[in-house]
Structures are given as C-alpha cells and as structure tokens.
Tab-separated table of C-alpha atoms in Angstrom:
chain	number	residue	atom	x	y	z
T	1	UNK	CA	-156.894	-61.274	-87.415
T	2	UNK	CA	-155.353	-57.826	-87.587
T	3	UNK	CA	-156.821	-56.023	-84.588
T	4	UNK	CA	-154.949	-52.877	-85.515
T	5	UNK	CA	-156.781	-52.442	-88.821
T	6	UNK	CA	-160.159	-52.963	-87.134
T	7	UNK	CA	-159.486	-50.304	-84.529
T	8	UNK	CA	-158.115	-47.936	-87.151
T	9	UNK	CA	-161.191	-48.365	-89.373
T	10	UNK	CA	-163.672	-47.703	-86.579
T	11	UNK	CA	-161.697	-44.629	-85.555
T	12	UNK	CA	-161.841	-43.185	-89.085
T	13	UNK	CA	-165.568	-43.811	-89.261
T	14	UNK	CA	-166.049	-42.021	-85.972
T	15	UNK	CA	-164.045	-39.058	-87.225
T	16	UNK	CA	-165.897	-38.724	-90.546
T	17	UNK	CA	-169.409	-39.211	-89.131
T	18	UNK	CA	-169.862	-35.596	-88.008
T	19	UNK	CA	-167.432	-33.587	-90.119
T	20	UNK	CA	-169.359	-30.229	-90.163
T	21	UNK	CA	-169.573	-30.045	-86.397
T	22	UNK	CA	-165.869	-30.718	-85.971
T	23	UNK	CA	-164.501	-28.382	-88.617
T	24	UNK	CA	-167.142	-25.950	-89.936
T	25	UNK	CA	-169.442	-25.450	-86.964
T	26	UNK	CA	-167.355	-24.812	-83.877
T	27	UNK	CA	-169.198	-23.763	-80.731
T	28	UNK	CA	-169.592	-19.976	-80.888
T	29	UNK	CA	-169.788	-17.283	-78.256
T	30	UNK	CA	-173.236	-15.678	-78.091
T	31	UNK	CA	-171.720	-12.250	-78.838
T	32	UNK	CA	-169.772	-13.368	-81.910
T	33	UNK	CA	-170.637	-14.280	-85.481
T	34	UNK	CA	-174.249	-13.041	-85.308
T	35	UNK	CA	-176.405	-13.004	-88.426
T	36	UNK	CA	-177.174	-9.228	-88.559
T	37	UNK	CA	-175.459	-5.931	-87.782
T	38	UNK	CA	-177.008	-3.369	-85.421
T	39	UNK	CA	-175.636	0.149	-85.991
T	40	UNK	CA	-174.225	2.371	-83.302
T	41	UNK	CA	-177.139	4.654	-82.354
T	42	UNK	CA	-174.868	7.109	-80.543
T	43	UNK	CA	-173.521	8.137	-83.937
T	44	UNK	CA	-176.974	9.053	-85.314
T	45	UNK	CA	-178.531	12.553	-85.647
T	46	UNK	CA	-182.168	11.764	-84.916
T	47	UNK	CA	-183.392	15.395	-85.334
T	48	UNK	CA	-181.893	15.656	-88.802
T	49	UNK	CA	-183.296	12.301	-89.657
T	50	UNK	CA	-186.785	13.413	-88.609
T	51	UNK	CA	-186.475	16.659	-90.619
T	52	UNK	CA	-185.370	14.833	-93.741
T	53	UNK	CA	-188.202	12.337	-93.449
T	54	UNK	CA	-190.889	15.015	-92.994
T	55	UNK	CA	-190.006	18.566	-94.069
T	56	UNK	CA	-186.931	17.879	-96.159
T	57	UNK	CA	-188.761	16.349	-99.100
T	58	UNK	CA	-191.646	18.865	-99.330
T	59	UNK	CA	-189.765	21.098	-101.727
T	60	UNK	CA	-188.969	18.217	-104.064
T	61	UNK	CA	-192.579	17.057	-103.984
T	62	UNK	CA	-193.933	20.627	-104.659
T	63	UNK	CA	-191.305	22.316	-106.879
T	64	UNK	CA	-193.774	25.098	-107.876
T	65	UNK	CA	-193.739	26.741	-104.439
T	66	UNK	CA	-189.930	27.066	-104.430
T	67	UNK	CA	-188.588	30.431	-105.594
T	68	UNK	CA	-184.893	30.918	-106.542
T	69	UNK	CA	-184.272	33.072	-103.515
T	70	UNK	CA	-185.923	30.529	-101.224
T	71	UNK	CA	-183.772	27.720	-102.682
T	72	UNK	CA	-180.564	29.750	-102.233
T	73	UNK	CA	-181.544	30.495	-98.630
T	74	UNK	CA	-182.199	26.805	-97.985
T	75	UNK	CA	-178.783	25.734	-99.336
T	76	UNK	CA	-176.970	28.410	-97.261
T	77	UNK	CA	-178.842	27.313	-94.142
T	78	UNK	CA	-177.987	23.644	-94.798
T	79	UNK	CA	-174.273	24.433	-95.122
T	80	UNK	CA	-174.328	26.438	-91.904
T	81	UNK	CA	-176.091	23.706	-89.959
T	82	UNK	CA	-174.104	20.842	-91.554
T	83	UNK	CA	-177.252	19.482	-93.115
T	84	UNK	CA	-175.694	18.591	-96.505
T	85	UNK	CA	-175.838	14.914	-95.780
T	86	UNK	CA	-177.447	12.196	-97.790
T	87	UNK	CA	-177.190	9.342	-95.256
T	88	UNK	CA	-179.491	9.216	-92.302
T	89	UNK	CA	-177.910	6.211	-90.529
T	90	UNK	CA	-174.190	6.597	-89.763
T	91	UNK	CA	-172.169	3.355	-89.421
T	92	UNK	CA	-169.092	4.343	-87.446
T	93	UNK	CA	-167.708	0.825	-86.850
T	94	UNK	CA	-166.748	-1.444	-89.721
T	95	UNK	CA	-169.094	-4.422	-89.726
T	96	UNK	CA	-167.460	-7.809	-89.071
T	97	UNK	CA	-166.784	-10.172	-91.943
T	98	UNK	CA	-169.631	-12.627	-92.466
T	99	UNK	CA	-169.157	-16.145	-91.149
T	100	UNK	CA	-169.097	-18.675	-93.965
T	101	UNK	CA	-171.037	-21.551	-92.492
T	102	UNK	CA	-170.674	-23.622	-95.651
T	103	UNK	CA	-167.769	-23.572	-98.142
T	104	UNK	CA	-168.374	-21.889	-101.492
T	105	UNK	CA	-167.227	-24.975	-103.374
T	106	UNK	CA	-168.339	-27.958	-101.337
T	107	UNK	CA	-166.677	-30.433	-103.677
T	108	UNK	CA	-163.232	-28.931	-103.017
T	109	UNK	CA	-163.648	-28.298	-99.295
T	110	UNK	CA	-165.310	-31.537	-98.259
T	111	UNK	CA	-164.096	-32.342	-94.764
T	112	UNK	CA	-161.797	-35.304	-94.431
T	113	UNK	CA	-159.957	-36.585	-91.353
T	114	UNK	CA	-156.365	-35.498	-90.935
T	115	UNK	CA	-154.272	-37.408	-93.420
T	116	UNK	CA	-152.930	-40.468	-91.648
T	117	UNK	CA	-149.769	-42.327	-92.548
T	118	UNK	CA	-150.826	-45.242	-94.754
T	119	UNK	CA	-150.612	-48.631	-93.124
T	120	UNK	CA	-147.484	-50.462	-94.161
T	121	UNK	CA	-148.142	-53.740	-95.914
T	122	UNK	CA	-146.624	-56.665	-94.030
T	123	UNK	CA	-146.249	-59.814	-96.169
T	124	UNK	CA	-147.901	-62.766	-94.469
T	125	UNK	CA	-145.465	-65.346	-95.818
T	126	UNK	CA	-141.696	-65.638	-95.800
T	127	UNK	CA	-139.713	-64.524	-98.829
T	128	UNK	CA	-137.856	-67.830	-98.931
T	129	UNK	CA	-137.543	-70.985	-96.885
T	130	UNK	CA	-134.245	-72.851	-96.579
T	131	UNK	CA	-133.327	-76.165	-95.093
T	132	UNK	CA	-131.255	-76.036	-91.889
T	133	UNK	CA	-130.546	-79.668	-91.024
T	134	UNK	CA	-129.096	-80.520	-87.612
T	135	UNK	CA	-130.230	-77.218	-86.081
T	136	UNK	CA	-130.280	-77.875	-82.344
T	137	UNK	CA	-133.791	-77.480	-80.909
T	138	UNK	CA	-132.812	-75.945	-77.562
T	139	UNK	CA	-134.549	-72.906	-76.081
T	140	UNK	CA	-131.476	-71.828	-74.102
T	141	UNK	CA	-129.052	-71.514	-77.031
T	142	UNK	CA	-128.378	-68.670	-79.496
T	143	UNK	CA	-127.430	-70.134	-82.867
T	144	UNK	CA	-128.214	-67.351	-85.359
T	145	UNK	CA	-126.721	-63.891	-85.914
T	146	UNK	CA	-126.581	-61.351	-88.762
T	147	UNK	CA	-123.424	-59.208	-88.853
T	148	UNK	CA	-122.877	-55.611	-89.913
T	149	UNK	CA	-121.143	-56.817	-93.110
T	150	UNK	CA	-124.439	-58.404	-94.211
T	151	UNK	CA	-123.273	-61.955	-93.547
T	152	UNK	CA	-125.534	-64.374	-91.705
T	153	UNK	CA	-123.994	-66.955	-89.370
T	154	UNK	CA	-125.875	-70.084	-88.339
T	155	UNK	CA	-124.724	-73.052	-86.288
T	156	UNK	CA	-125.986	-76.436	-87.483
T	157	UNK	CA	-124.831	-79.107	-85.077
T	158	UNK	CA	-121.052	-78.753	-84.771
T	159	UNK	CA	-120.625	-76.608	-87.915
T	160	UNK	CA	-120.904	-72.850	-88.408
T	161	UNK	CA	-121.966	-71.711	-91.882
T	162	UNK	CA	-121.775	-68.198	-93.321
T	163	UNK	CA	-124.197	-66.871	-95.919
T	164	UNK	CA	-123.314	-63.593	-97.645
T	165	UNK	CA	-126.609	-61.797	-98.282
T	166	UNK	CA	-125.049	-59.483	-100.876
T	167	UNK	CA	-124.269	-62.242	-103.371
T	168	UNK	CA	-125.909	-65.368	-101.937
T	169	UNK	CA	-122.645	-67.259	-101.474
T	170	UNK	CA	-122.317	-69.840	-98.731
T	171	UNK	CA	-119.197	-71.004	-96.928
T	172	UNK	CA	-118.331	-73.274	-94.056
T	173	UNK	CA	-116.403	-71.432	-91.358
T	174	UNK	CA	-115.600	-74.231	-88.935
T	175	UNK	CA	-116.613	-77.687	-87.810
T	176	UNK	CA	-115.611	-78.400	-84.218
T	177	UNK	CA	-114.639	-81.813	-82.887
T	178	UNK	CA	-117.364	-83.987	-81.461
T	179	UNK	CA	-115.855	-83.803	-77.964
T	180	UNK	CA	-116.007	-79.991	-78.078
T	181	UNK	CA	-119.386	-79.518	-79.749
T	182	UNK	CA	-122.016	-78.931	-80.584
T	183	UNK	CA	-121.851	-75.173	-81.119
T	184	UNK	CA	-124.041	-73.486	-78.517
T	185	UNK	CA	-123.852	-69.790	-79.511
T	186	UNK	CA	-122.633	-67.440	-82.267
T	187	UNK	CA	-122.259	-63.671	-82.217
T	188	UNK	CA	-120.652	-61.195	-84.624
T	189	UNK	CA	-118.320	-58.482	-83.383
T	190	UNK	CA	-119.372	-54.900	-84.265
T	191	UNK	CA	-116.865	-54.795	-87.154
T	192	UNK	CA	-118.766	-57.546	-88.996
T	193	UNK	CA	-115.542	-59.441	-89.612
T	194	UNK	CA	-114.767	-61.251	-86.376
T	195	UNK	CA	-117.125	-63.758	-84.832
T	196	UNK	CA	-117.293	-65.482	-81.456
T	197	UNK	CA	-118.399	-69.110	-81.212
T	198	UNK	CA	-119.488	-70.608	-77.894
T	199	UNK	CA	-119.060	-74.347	-77.413
T	200	UNK	CA	-120.591	-77.093	-75.364
T	201	UNK	CA	-117.224	-77.705	-73.642
T	202	UNK	CA	-117.194	-74.181	-72.033
T	203	UNK	CA	-114.668	-72.711	-74.508
T	204	UNK	CA	-115.147	-69.745	-76.830
T	205	UNK	CA	-113.411	-69.533	-80.185
T	206	UNK	CA	-112.671	-66.258	-81.978
T	207	UNK	CA	-112.523	-66.339	-85.783
T	208	UNK	CA	-111.591	-63.934	-88.557
T	209	UNK	CA	-114.217	-64.591	-91.230
T	210	UNK	CA	-112.308	-62.694	-93.948
T	211	UNK	CA	-109.248	-64.958	-93.719
T	212	UNK	CA	-111.160	-67.979	-92.426
T	213	UNK	CA	-108.661	-68.218	-89.572
T	214	UNK	CA	-109.062	-68.934	-85.869
T	215	UNK	CA	-107.500	-66.173	-83.766
T	216	UNK	CA	-107.677	-67.574	-80.259
T	217	UNK	CA	-109.631	-69.690	-77.785
T	218	UNK	CA	-110.906	-68.257	-74.496
T	219	UNK	CA	-110.685	-70.812	-71.690
T	220	UNK	CA	-110.858	-71.028	-67.945
T	221	UNK	CA	-113.895	-68.856	-67.319
T	222	UNK	CA	-116.879	-71.163	-67.463
T	223	UNK	CA	-117.370	-74.673	-66.161
T	224	UNK	CA	-120.021	-75.748	-68.686
T	225	UNK	CA	-121.520	-74.776	-72.053
T	226	UNK	CA	-121.616	-71.149	-73.186
T	227	UNK	CA	-125.100	-70.464	-74.513
T	228	UNK	CA	-125.086	-66.674	-74.805
T	229	UNK	CA	-122.652	-64.065	-76.153
T	230	UNK	CA	-122.691	-60.268	-76.471
T	231	UNK	CA	-120.039	-57.852	-77.772
T	232	UNK	CA	-119.319	-54.396	-76.367
T	233	UNK	CA	-116.490	-53.031	-78.543
T	234	UNK	CA	-113.437	-55.121	-77.589
T	235	UNK	CA	-115.239	-56.730	-74.630
T	236	UNK	CA	-116.878	-60.096	-75.277
T	237	UNK	CA	-119.424	-60.971	-72.599
T	238	UNK	CA	-120.222	-64.659	-72.166
T	239	UNK	CA	-123.005	-66.389	-70.259
T	240	UNK	CA	-122.837	-70.022	-69.226
T	241	UNK	CA	-124.881	-72.852	-67.842
T	242	UNK	CA	-122.918	-72.328	-64.619
T	243	UNK	CA	-124.837	-69.036	-64.063
T	244	UNK	CA	-121.734	-66.884	-64.480
T	245	UNK	CA	-121.377	-63.865	-66.727
T	246	UNK	CA	-117.818	-62.984	-67.725
T	247	UNK	CA	-116.418	-59.930	-69.484
T	248	UNK	CA	-113.454	-60.897	-71.663
T	249	UNK	CA	-111.062	-58.328	-73.098
T	250	UNK	CA	-110.046	-60.074	-76.304
T	251	UNK	CA	-106.992	-57.813	-76.765
T	252	UNK	CA	-105.044	-59.131	-73.788
T	253	UNK	CA	-103.720	-62.516	-72.728
T	254	UNK	CA	-105.480	-62.556	-69.319
T	255	UNK	CA	-108.846	-61.938	-70.935
T	256	UNK	CA	-111.167	-62.193	-67.892
T	257	UNK	CA	-111.640	-58.627	-66.608
T	258	UNK	CA	-115.009	-58.811	-64.782
T	259	UNK	CA	-117.300	-61.508	-63.482
T	260	UNK	CA	-120.982	-60.932	-62.765
T	261	UNK	CA	-122.586	-63.348	-60.333
T	262	UNK	CA	-126.316	-63.155	-59.727
T	263	UNK	CA	-127.971	-66.002	-61.634
T	264	UNK	CA	-128.336	-69.398	-60.028
T	265	UNK	CA	-129.106	-71.244	-63.268
T	266	UNK	CA	-128.116	-71.040	-66.948
T	267	UNK	CA	-127.726	-67.591	-68.487
T	268	UNK	CA	-129.631	-67.774	-71.789
T	269	UNK	CA	-130.001	-64.095	-72.710
T	270	UNK	CA	-127.362	-61.333	-72.901
T	271	UNK	CA	-127.721	-57.888	-74.474
T	272	UNK	CA	-125.639	-54.704	-74.123
T	273	UNK	CA	-127.391	-51.352	-74.408
T	274	UNK	CA	-126.507	-49.145	-77.393
T	275	UNK	CA	-124.403	-46.915	-75.144
T	276	UNK	CA	-122.410	-49.903	-73.906
T	277	UNK	CA	-123.034	-48.793	-70.330
T	278	UNK	CA	-125.683	-51.300	-69.219
T	279	UNK	CA	-125.906	-55.058	-69.687
T	280	UNK	CA	-129.157	-57.017	-69.434
T	281	UNK	CA	-129.011	-60.722	-68.605
T	282	UNK	CA	-131.795	-63.281	-68.478
T	283	UNK	CA	-131.661	-66.750	-66.996
T	284	UNK	CA	-133.406	-70.023	-66.422
T	285	UNK	CA	-133.929	-68.865	-62.839
T	286	UNK	CA	-136.680	-66.511	-64.173
T	287	UNK	CA	-134.560	-63.463	-63.324
T	288	UNK	CA	-133.341	-60.428	-65.225
T	289	UNK	CA	-130.325	-58.510	-63.989
T	290	UNK	CA	-129.228	-55.068	-65.101
T	291	UNK	CA	-125.483	-54.537	-64.720
T	292	UNK	CA	-123.759	-51.144	-64.988
T	293	UNK	CA	-120.148	-50.933	-66.121
T	294	UNK	CA	-119.515	-47.875	-63.960
T	295	UNK	CA	-119.926	-50.049	-60.850
T	296	UNK	CA	-117.689	-52.838	-62.116
T	297	UNK	CA	-114.560	-53.654	-60.154
T	298	UNK	CA	-111.792	-55.453	-61.994
T	299	UNK	CA	-111.489	-59.185	-61.231
T	300	UNK	CA	-114.270	-59.132	-58.662
T	301	UNK	CA	-117.830	-60.361	-58.423
T	302	UNK	CA	-119.830	-57.266	-59.361
T	303	UNK	CA	-123.174	-56.341	-57.780
T	304	UNK	CA	-126.122	-55.870	-60.109
T	305	UNK	CA	-127.853	-52.502	-60.531
T	306	UNK	CA	-131.375	-54.000	-60.658
T	307	UNK	CA	-132.747	-57.469	-60.048
T	308	UNK	CA	-136.078	-57.920	-61.851
T	309	UNK	CA	-138.193	-60.791	-60.569
T	310	UNK	CA	-141.569	-60.349	-62.309
T	311	UNK	CA	-141.234	-63.162	-64.864
T	312	UNK	CA	-142.386	-66.639	-63.857
T	313	UNK	CA	-140.387	-68.616	-66.414
T	314	UNK	CA	-136.980	-68.560	-68.096
T	315	UNK	CA	-136.036	-65.242	-69.724
T	316	UNK	CA	-134.141	-65.595	-72.977
T	317	UNK	CA	-135.721	-62.836	-75.114
T	318	UNK	CA	-134.148	-59.431	-74.429
T	319	UNK	CA	-134.130	-56.334	-76.660
T	320	UNK	CA	-132.992	-52.766	-75.995
T	321	UNK	CA	-135.163	-50.082	-77.571
T	322	UNK	CA	-133.331	-48.197	-80.377
T	323	UNK	CA	-135.171	-44.908	-79.777
T	324	UNK	CA	-135.169	-44.850	-75.940
T	325	UNK	CA	-131.895	-45.854	-74.362
T	326	UNK	CA	-133.235	-46.935	-70.970
T	327	UNK	CA	-136.146	-49.028	-72.283
T	328	UNK	CA	-135.723	-52.812	-72.255
T	329	UNK	CA	-138.193	-55.397	-73.553
T	330	UNK	CA	-138.124	-58.944	-72.167
T	331	UNK	CA	-140.046	-62.114	-72.907
T	332	UNK	CA	-140.804	-65.089	-70.688
T	333	UNK	CA	-140.836	-68.791	-71.486
T	334	UNK	CA	-143.698	-71.263	-71.649
T	335	UNK	CA	-144.768	-70.824	-68.034
T	336	UNK	CA	-144.884	-67.037	-68.321
T	337	UNK	CA	-145.791	-66.092	-71.936
T	338	UNK	CA	-145.532	-62.353	-71.268
T	339	UNK	CA	-143.638	-59.427	-72.781
T	340	UNK	CA	-142.590	-56.845	-70.223
T	341	UNK	CA	-141.094	-53.379	-70.594
T	342	UNK	CA	-138.628	-51.941	-68.089
T	343	UNK	CA	-137.136	-48.580	-67.216
T	344	UNK	CA	-133.574	-49.683	-66.538
T	345	UNK	CA	-132.692	-46.443	-64.737
T	346	UNK	CA	-135.269	-47.067	-62.021
T	347	UNK	CA	-135.950	-50.799	-62.400
T	348	UNK	CA	-139.689	-50.146	-62.787
T	349	UNK	CA	-141.891	-52.406	-64.919
T	350	UNK	CA	-143.702	-50.075	-67.320
T	351	UNK	CA	-146.074	-52.543	-68.961
T	352	UNK	CA	-146.772	-56.255	-69.292
T	353	UNK	CA	-148.886	-58.129	-71.838
T	354	UNK	CA	-149.833	-61.797	-72.033
T	355	UNK	CA	-148.969	-63.136	-75.501
T	356	UNK	CA	-150.550	-66.537	-74.935
T	357	UNK	CA	-147.451	-68.536	-75.869
T	358	UNK	CA	-143.758	-68.997	-75.123
T	359	UNK	CA	-141.690	-65.925	-76.077
T	360	UNK	CA	-138.450	-67.102	-77.691
T	361	UNK	CA	-136.984	-63.901	-79.130
T	362	UNK	CA	-137.610	-60.142	-79.480
T	363	UNK	CA	-136.467	-57.583	-82.048
T	364	UNK	CA	-137.217	-53.860	-82.331
T	365	UNK	CA	-137.895	-52.237	-85.674
T	366	UNK	CA	-135.024	-49.789	-86.317
T	367	UNK	CA	-137.197	-47.513	-88.450
T	368	UNK	CA	-140.616	-47.523	-86.756
T	369	UNK	CA	-141.958	-47.882	-83.230
T	370	UNK	CA	-142.689	-51.578	-83.550
T	371	UNK	CA	-141.622	-54.777	-81.837
T	372	UNK	CA	-141.384	-58.292	-83.289
T	373	UNK	CA	-141.730	-61.374	-81.111
T	374	UNK	CA	-141.241	-65.036	-81.998
T	375	UNK	CA	-143.175	-67.756	-80.251
T	376	UNK	CA	-143.507	-71.430	-79.508
T	377	UNK	CA	-146.540	-73.603	-78.836
T	378	UNK	CA	-149.272	-73.423	-80.063
T	379	UNK	CA	-148.984	-71.355	-83.267
T	380	UNK	CA	-145.181	-71.000	-83.571
T	381	UNK	CA	-145.840	-67.542	-84.989
T	382	UNK	CA	-144.171	-64.170	-85.371
T	383	UNK	CA	-146.155	-61.232	-84.012
T	384	UNK	CA	-145.654	-57.593	-84.970
T	385	UNK	CA	-146.701	-55.182	-82.216
T	386	UNK	CA	-147.238	-51.435	-82.393
T	387	UNK	CA	-145.455	-49.704	-79.520
T	388	UNK	CA	-146.518	-48.420	-77.027
T	389	UNK	CA	-150.163	-49.417	-77.623
T	390	UNK	CA	-149.114	-53.079	-78.127
T	391	UNK	CA	-151.813	-53.554	-80.719
T	392	UNK	CA	-151.131	-56.552	-82.933
T	393	UNK	CA	-150.268	-55.369	-86.441
T	394	UNK	CA	-149.757	-58.825	-87.934
T	395	UNK	CA	-149.235	-62.475	-87.101
T	396	UNK	CA	-146.972	-64.431	-89.432
T	397	UNK	CA	-147.101	-68.207	-89.566
T	398	UNK	CA	-145.139	-70.789	-91.507
T	399	UNK	CA	-142.873	-72.538	-89.023
T	400	UNK	CA	-144.176	-75.828	-87.686
T	401	UNK	CA	-142.083	-75.777	-84.507
T	402	UNK	CA	-141.136	-73.097	-82.011
T	403	UNK	CA	-139.280	-70.143	-83.534
T	404	UNK	CA	-136.205	-70.210	-81.324
T	405	UNK	CA	-133.821	-67.821	-83.074
T	406	UNK	CA	-134.182	-64.455	-84.820
T	407	UNK	CA	-131.654	-62.118	-86.432
T	408	UNK	CA	-132.090	-58.752	-88.133
T	409	UNK	CA	-130.371	-57.545	-91.308
T	410	UNK	CA	-128.070	-54.504	-90.987
T	411	UNK	CA	-130.589	-52.227	-92.729
T	412	UNK	CA	-133.280	-53.348	-90.295
T	413	UNK	CA	-135.717	-54.490	-93.002
T	414	UNK	CA	-135.399	-58.264	-93.152
T	415	UNK	CA	-135.601	-60.743	-90.298
T	416	UNK	CA	-134.226	-64.280	-90.448
T	417	UNK	CA	-135.802	-66.935	-88.238
T	418	UNK	CA	-134.687	-70.462	-87.432
T	419	UNK	CA	-136.933	-73.008	-85.765
T	420	UNK	CA	-137.036	-76.511	-84.406
T	421	UNK	CA	-138.541	-77.625	-87.724
T	422	UNK	CA	-135.006	-77.265	-89.169
T	423	UNK	CA	-135.916	-74.454	-91.538
T	424	UNK	CA	-134.468	-70.979	-91.972
T	425	UNK	CA	-136.936	-68.373	-93.187
T	426	UNK	CA	-136.512	-64.765	-94.313
T	427	UNK	CA	-139.309	-62.258	-93.724
T	428	UNK	CA	-139.674	-58.735	-95.098
T	429	UNK	CA	-141.435	-57.852	-91.889
T	430	UNK	CA	-140.157	-54.324	-91.259
T	431	UNK	CA	-140.527	-52.985	-94.796
T	432	UNK	CA	-138.050	-51.015	-96.875
T	433	UNK	CA	-137.265	-47.480	-95.626
T	434	UNK	CA	-136.448	-44.733	-98.119
T	435	UNK	CA	-132.811	-44.685	-97.056
T	436	UNK	CA	-132.564	-48.370	-97.930
T	437	UNK	CA	-134.123	-48.019	-101.375
T	438	UNK	CA	-131.036	-49.347	-103.163
T	439	UNK	CA	-131.756	-53.021	-103.624
T	440	UNK	CA	-129.096	-55.576	-102.865
T	441	UNK	CA	-128.204	-58.120	-105.577
T	442	UNK	CA	-130.564	-61.066	-105.787
T	443	UNK	CA	-129.658	-63.569	-103.120
T	444	UNK	CA	-129.229	-67.255	-103.780
T	445	UNK	CA	-132.605	-68.790	-102.875
T	446	UNK	CA	-130.858	-71.905	-101.559
T	447	UNK	CA	-127.769	-70.796	-99.639
T	448	UNK	CA	-127.566	-74.163	-97.881
T	449	UNK	CA	-128.130	-76.209	-101.022
T	450	UNK	CA	-124.826	-78.067	-100.611
T	451	UNK	CA	-125.956	-79.541	-97.279
T	452	UNK	CA	-127.412	-83.014	-97.055
T	453	UNK	CA	-131.179	-82.688	-96.755
T	454	UNK	CA	-133.086	-84.612	-94.155
T	455	UNK	CA	-136.274	-84.425	-96.216
C-alpha cells in the first residue's frame, strides 16, 4: 500500500549488503597502503655492513687473541672512520602508518548506513468525524476554510457556521435568504477576523466574525454565482460562473479595481501566491491562467501572464508551494485525473502524474516537502505525496463520496475535509512539528451537535 516504505526498505538493504567495501575497503592506489616497508638503499653503507658481518665479530668470538693495545687501536680507528655504529640498515624516511583494514573493536565500529530521518507516522483514520448536513455536493464550489485565528468556517446550505478549534465552541454566523442562497464560497481574510461569503445570486457579503456583524455587500461585478474567493491583503478576488475574475478593494466604495478576462466558463479555483504578486486561476474550460499584478491596469481587462492548456478537464485544485515561490501545483477533474507542477515564471510544466481519479483539492505541507491531494471516484481518498519524487507516502480512506473541500489548520498540522457524504473529518496528516508542541485545548468532538442530523 505504502510504496514509499517498500522503496526505502530495499534501499537500506542494498546499502547494508556490502558495508566493508563501501566504508573500510576503498579502492587503493597500487603505490599506497602496501603491506611491507622497503628501506631506502641509498642511505646504507654496504662496505661497513660487510665488515661488521665478517671481520667485525672475530674479536668477540676469539677474545684471547685481543691484546689491550690492539683493542685500543681498534676503537681509535673506529672513531676515525665513523664505524661506531650498531645499526647496519639505516631507515631515513619515517615509515607510513599501517592501514587498519578491520576496526579494533568490531562491535563498536560495525558499519551502518548513514542515519536517515525516521519515517513520520501518518494515522490512517481521521481523528474525528462530524455530521455536516446540507453540505452542497458541487465540485465547482469552495465551502470550507480555516482562518488564521484557528476558526473553521463551513457553509451548509444557506448557513455559515464557525467552529473555534481552540475551545470547540460552535456558532452560526449567518443564514442567507432562500432567494440569495445557497452559499457558494467562503474565505477568511488574512487577519482571521473578517470573512467573505460568496452567494448564488452573484453577491459577496463581508462579515466581522468577532462582532457577528455584516460590514458590506459587494454587488455589480458578477452576473451569476461566485464560487471562488481569494484574499490578497485588502484586495478580495472573486471568480464567478460568468468566467470573470474581479479584484475588489474592500476599503473603498467603488470596490472593483481590476477585471481579469480569460476564462470562457466558470472560475472554480483561485489562489494568490505568498508574495501577493501572482494569481493562479482554474476554470471549467480546462485552463489555468497566471496573472501578474504588475501588468494590471486599473478598470481594464488585464492580459494574463501565462495560459496553461495541458489539463483535459476542469481545474479546481490549485496550491502554491510554500518553499518555492514560483512553483504551482494543479489538479484536474474526472476526465484528467492528473497533478501537474508549473514554473510560473516561465510557464513550463515541470512534471505531471496520473493519480487515477478526480483531483478535488491540493494542500502543501508547511513543514515538510509533501503534498496532499483529495480525490473522487473510485476510492474517495486522501493521498500524501513526497515531493519531488511523488512517491505515495500514504492513502487515507474514510469518506464514502468525493472529498470536495480541504482546509489546513494555521499550524499546518491538521487538515479538515468535507465530502459529498455530508461528513466533516479531521486528519492529523502532517504531524506535529517541534514548534507546535504546545497542545491546544481539547476540542469538542461534536462541534455541529446542535444541527438536525439526517442520519
């Protein structure tokens, strides 16, 4: 199931199979690390050596023939001729240190592969499962978002609910009139306090969640439902079924400041890069556009920077890489089933993999080089990929219908998913980094317990 663990295991076996050759027996030069030392013959006195081996020991062997005067003469002659030496072979060069082919203590020096980072355990089941009745089963909408204040917003039919992850409390933010609803998109502003709500009637409402008060309604931009939203500081970008993308400055009365026209069908995916300079949009026309704010002209139809046409089905899933600013991941619908990676500076497609099923949403891990994708038919699974190898690290199942919506907690550890089976699930898919070691208070396991259950 986990292809990554299989590949990792075989790699370790391959590394440990021949440890002595890799670490202790490197290939040696023929002139180095030899097993004996040959002295430097130019430093030898061969005549003296011959004398000492033949004549030099006669006196010691026959001490009776040596008189005192003869011995004194011999010593004086030896000093004059520098013959007072005891070593015959002269080693002028220091011999090299011996090569230790085997460690002295094999038990302590046993070769092991370079210590690898232990594989992070990924729980195969969700931490909790909550009912989400009346969740609209529509691929083109965006009904779930997790704000920087650790509050999760979810649209169920015509009502937006807020769940505070810090204490598990649940509140109803707004229920729109039937002629205006249902809610078709929700998106938190960067401050985690204000939230934008897109409606089926083409309007966008702005709410202050702290005071539970509506601030304003943005009208006049779109001609039909607003299914995608994306904040860039004080600019709220909206995408509609009419194919238009509009930048709204929420600080001013005449809020429409730029209009991007390039899609011919509904815009279902919108994501600003971390720098706020580039906008990626995906549509039901199978296209991705990259828009650059530096080329935008106020109150005019702005030309795209890149038009990416490689997908063969609707593109809703878009995710900017947190560790490489110009890297964008995109996922195609049921007729495409692929995840593609793009260099948004050049417009080049860097890689493409076939996932085998509809790609509904994508999220990058903020702490590791990993990507999470959610899918539709046939398994309705979540898949964790290692980037850039795109090896599957885990496949998580539990939903019984396509996993349309995903949102990531502010610390990057937990992912919430909502599916057509009208359930909301929380997954500890990205682990707990050291910086996030302080545990939040225990959340209410049933934040939507006050809702009428359908089951």
